[in-house]
CSV table of C-alpha atoms in Angstrom, one decimal:
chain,number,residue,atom,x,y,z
A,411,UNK,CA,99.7,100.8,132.6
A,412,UNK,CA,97.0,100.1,135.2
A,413,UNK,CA,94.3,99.6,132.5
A,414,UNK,CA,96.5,97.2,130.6
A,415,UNK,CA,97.4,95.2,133.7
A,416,UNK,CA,93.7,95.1,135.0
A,417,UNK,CA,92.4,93.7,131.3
A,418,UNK,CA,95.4,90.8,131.5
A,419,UNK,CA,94.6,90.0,135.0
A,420,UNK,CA,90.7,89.8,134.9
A,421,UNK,CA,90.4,86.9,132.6
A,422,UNK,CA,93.0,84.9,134.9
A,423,UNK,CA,90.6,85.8,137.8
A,424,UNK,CA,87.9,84.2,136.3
A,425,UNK,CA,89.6,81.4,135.3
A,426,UNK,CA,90.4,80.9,139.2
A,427,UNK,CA,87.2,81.4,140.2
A,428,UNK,CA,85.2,79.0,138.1
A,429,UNK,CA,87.9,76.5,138.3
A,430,UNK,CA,87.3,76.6,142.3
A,431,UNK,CA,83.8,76.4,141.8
A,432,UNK,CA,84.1,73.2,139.7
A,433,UNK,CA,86.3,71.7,142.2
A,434,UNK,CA,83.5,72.3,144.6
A,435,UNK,CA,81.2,70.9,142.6
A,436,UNK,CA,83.5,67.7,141.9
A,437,UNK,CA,84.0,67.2,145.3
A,438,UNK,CA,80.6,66.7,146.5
A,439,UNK,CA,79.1,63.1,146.3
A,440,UNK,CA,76.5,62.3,143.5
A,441,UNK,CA,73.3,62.4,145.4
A,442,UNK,CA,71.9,58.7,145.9
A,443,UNK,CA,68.4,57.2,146.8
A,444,UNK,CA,66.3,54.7,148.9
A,445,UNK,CA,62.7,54.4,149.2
A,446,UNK,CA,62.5,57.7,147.6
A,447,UNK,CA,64.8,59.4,149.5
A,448,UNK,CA,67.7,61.3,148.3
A,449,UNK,CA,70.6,61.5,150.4
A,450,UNK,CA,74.2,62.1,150.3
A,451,UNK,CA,77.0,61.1,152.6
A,452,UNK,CA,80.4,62.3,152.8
A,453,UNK,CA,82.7,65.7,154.3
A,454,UNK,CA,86.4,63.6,154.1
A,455,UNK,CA,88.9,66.8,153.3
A,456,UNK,CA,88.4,70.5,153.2
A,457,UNK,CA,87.1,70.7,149.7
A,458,UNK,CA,84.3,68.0,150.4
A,459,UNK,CA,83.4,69.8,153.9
A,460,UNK,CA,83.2,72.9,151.7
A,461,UNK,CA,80.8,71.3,149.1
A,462,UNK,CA,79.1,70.1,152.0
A,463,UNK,CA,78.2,73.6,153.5
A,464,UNK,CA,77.0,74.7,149.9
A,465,UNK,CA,74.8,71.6,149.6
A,466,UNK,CA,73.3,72.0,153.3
A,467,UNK,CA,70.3,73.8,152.3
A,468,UNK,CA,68.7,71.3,149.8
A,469,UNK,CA,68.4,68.8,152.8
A,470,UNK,CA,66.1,69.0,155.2
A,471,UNK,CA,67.9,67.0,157.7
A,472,UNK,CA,71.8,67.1,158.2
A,473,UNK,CA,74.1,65.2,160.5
A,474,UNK,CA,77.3,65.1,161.9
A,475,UNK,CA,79.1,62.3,163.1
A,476,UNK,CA,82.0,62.6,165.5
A,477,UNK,CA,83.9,61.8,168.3
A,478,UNK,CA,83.9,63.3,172.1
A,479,UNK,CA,87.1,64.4,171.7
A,480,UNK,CA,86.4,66.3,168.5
A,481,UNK,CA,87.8,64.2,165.8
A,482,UNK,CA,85.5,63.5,162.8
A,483,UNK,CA,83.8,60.0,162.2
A,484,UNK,CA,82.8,57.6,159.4
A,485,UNK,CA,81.2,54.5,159.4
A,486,UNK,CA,78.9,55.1,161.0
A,487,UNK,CA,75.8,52.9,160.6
A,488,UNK,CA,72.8,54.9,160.3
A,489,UNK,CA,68.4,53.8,160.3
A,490,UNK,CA,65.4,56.5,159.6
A,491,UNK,CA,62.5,55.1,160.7
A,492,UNK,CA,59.6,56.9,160.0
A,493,UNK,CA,57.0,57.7,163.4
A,494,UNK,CA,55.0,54.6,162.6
A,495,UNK,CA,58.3,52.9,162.4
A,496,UNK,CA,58.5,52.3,159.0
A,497,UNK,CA,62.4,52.0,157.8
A,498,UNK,CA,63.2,55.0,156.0
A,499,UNK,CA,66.5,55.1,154.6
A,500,UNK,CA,69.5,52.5,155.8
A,501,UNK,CA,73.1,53.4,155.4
A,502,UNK,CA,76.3,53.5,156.2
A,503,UNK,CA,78.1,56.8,156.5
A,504,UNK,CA,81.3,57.5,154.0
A,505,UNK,CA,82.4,60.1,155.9
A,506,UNK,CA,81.2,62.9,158.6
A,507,UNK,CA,78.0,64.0,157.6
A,508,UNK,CA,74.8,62.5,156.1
A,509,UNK,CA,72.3,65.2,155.0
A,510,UNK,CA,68.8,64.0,153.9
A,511,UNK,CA,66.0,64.8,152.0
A,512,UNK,CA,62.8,63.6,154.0
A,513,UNK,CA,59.0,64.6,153.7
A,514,UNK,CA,57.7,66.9,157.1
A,515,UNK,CA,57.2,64.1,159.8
A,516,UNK,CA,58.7,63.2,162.9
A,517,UNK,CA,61.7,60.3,162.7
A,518,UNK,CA,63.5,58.1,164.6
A,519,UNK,CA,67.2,58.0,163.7
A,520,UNK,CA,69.5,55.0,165.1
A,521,UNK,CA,73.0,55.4,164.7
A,522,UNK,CA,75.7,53.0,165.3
A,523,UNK,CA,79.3,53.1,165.9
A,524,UNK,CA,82.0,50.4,167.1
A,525,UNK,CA,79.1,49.0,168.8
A,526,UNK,CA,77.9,51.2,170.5
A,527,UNK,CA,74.5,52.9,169.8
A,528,UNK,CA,72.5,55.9,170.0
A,529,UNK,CA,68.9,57.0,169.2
A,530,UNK,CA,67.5,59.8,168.7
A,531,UNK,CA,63.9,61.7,167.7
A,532,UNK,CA,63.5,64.7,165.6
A,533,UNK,CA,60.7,66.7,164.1
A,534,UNK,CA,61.7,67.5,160.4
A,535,UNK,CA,60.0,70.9,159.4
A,536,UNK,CA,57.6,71.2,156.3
A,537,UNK,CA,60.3,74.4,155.7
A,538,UNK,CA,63.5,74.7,156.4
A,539,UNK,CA,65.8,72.1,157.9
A,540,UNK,CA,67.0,70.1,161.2
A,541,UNK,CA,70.2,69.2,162.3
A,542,UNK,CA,71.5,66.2,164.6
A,543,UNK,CA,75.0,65.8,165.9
A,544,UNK,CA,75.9,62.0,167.2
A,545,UNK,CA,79.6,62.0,169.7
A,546,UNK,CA,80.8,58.8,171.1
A,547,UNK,CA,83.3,58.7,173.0
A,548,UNK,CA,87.2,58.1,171.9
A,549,UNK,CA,86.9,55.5,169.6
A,550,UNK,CA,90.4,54.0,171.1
A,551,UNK,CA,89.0,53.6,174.2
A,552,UNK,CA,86.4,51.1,173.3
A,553,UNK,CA,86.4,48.7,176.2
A,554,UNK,CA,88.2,50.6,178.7
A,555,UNK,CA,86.6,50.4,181.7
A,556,UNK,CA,86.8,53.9,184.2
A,557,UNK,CA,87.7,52.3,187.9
A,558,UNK,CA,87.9,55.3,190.0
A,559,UNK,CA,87.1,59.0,188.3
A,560,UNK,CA,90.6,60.3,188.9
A,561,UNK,CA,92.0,57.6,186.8
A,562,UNK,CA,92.2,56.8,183.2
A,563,UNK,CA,91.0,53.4,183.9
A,564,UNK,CA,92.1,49.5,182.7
A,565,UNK,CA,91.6,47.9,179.3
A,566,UNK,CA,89.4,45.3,179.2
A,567,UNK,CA,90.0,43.5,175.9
């Protein structure tokens, strides 16, 4: 009984398991490029953040956009400048994370949000890979101005 069950329940298995793995596959952006530079950009959902993880080690340099408070972030406008300060790669995030492909070098990476800016240097590795995390604070609380530190403070807008 066993035997029969185990032969009518293995092909099903496999089924389900390549089926999930073409849905990872699916789910993860087409690679794009800019002066020679292959990036993707993306992580909206669990089956993208998946994909994601099992494309992290064919880019060099991955990051991760998100809010103080924890929440995930797109939109985020984001320049690679190369240490001579060359542009590198210029582009607008579609979701949480950008991961990039980029030769060993150190690079300047500018990332904006709502107005608000950071910048920030990294060493990319000839081998291997290097990862940057950008927070800003709450997004809804652009413009609020802190008056006192035990208060939440007063919108300006």
């Amino acid at each position: 009984m066993y035997t029969k069950l185990r032969f009518l329940l293995l092909p099903a298995f496999f089924v389900c398991v390549c089926a999930s793995g073409t849905a990872l596959a699916q789910s993860l952006p087409q690679p794009a490029s800019q002066n020679g530079v292959s990036y993707i950009t993306g992580g909206v959902g669990e089956d993208e953040v998946q994909a994601f993880r099992a494309a992290a080690p064919n880019y060099n340099l991955r990051m991760t956009f998100a809010s103080k408070a924890g929440n995930y972030l797109s939109d985020v406008d984001v320049t690679i400048a190369s240490g001579a300060g060359q542009p590198v790669l210029t582009v607008r995030t579609e979701g949480p994370f950008l991961y990039v492909r980029l030769p060993a070098g150190r690079y300047r990476i500018g990332a904006q949000r709502l107005h608000v800016s950071e910048t920030k240097t990294i060493q990319v590795p000839a081998h291997g890979g290097a990862e940057l995390r950008f927070y800003w604070d709450d997004p809804d609380a652009h413009g609020v101005i802190q008056i006192c530190k035990n208060c939440r403070g007063a919108a300006r807008r």
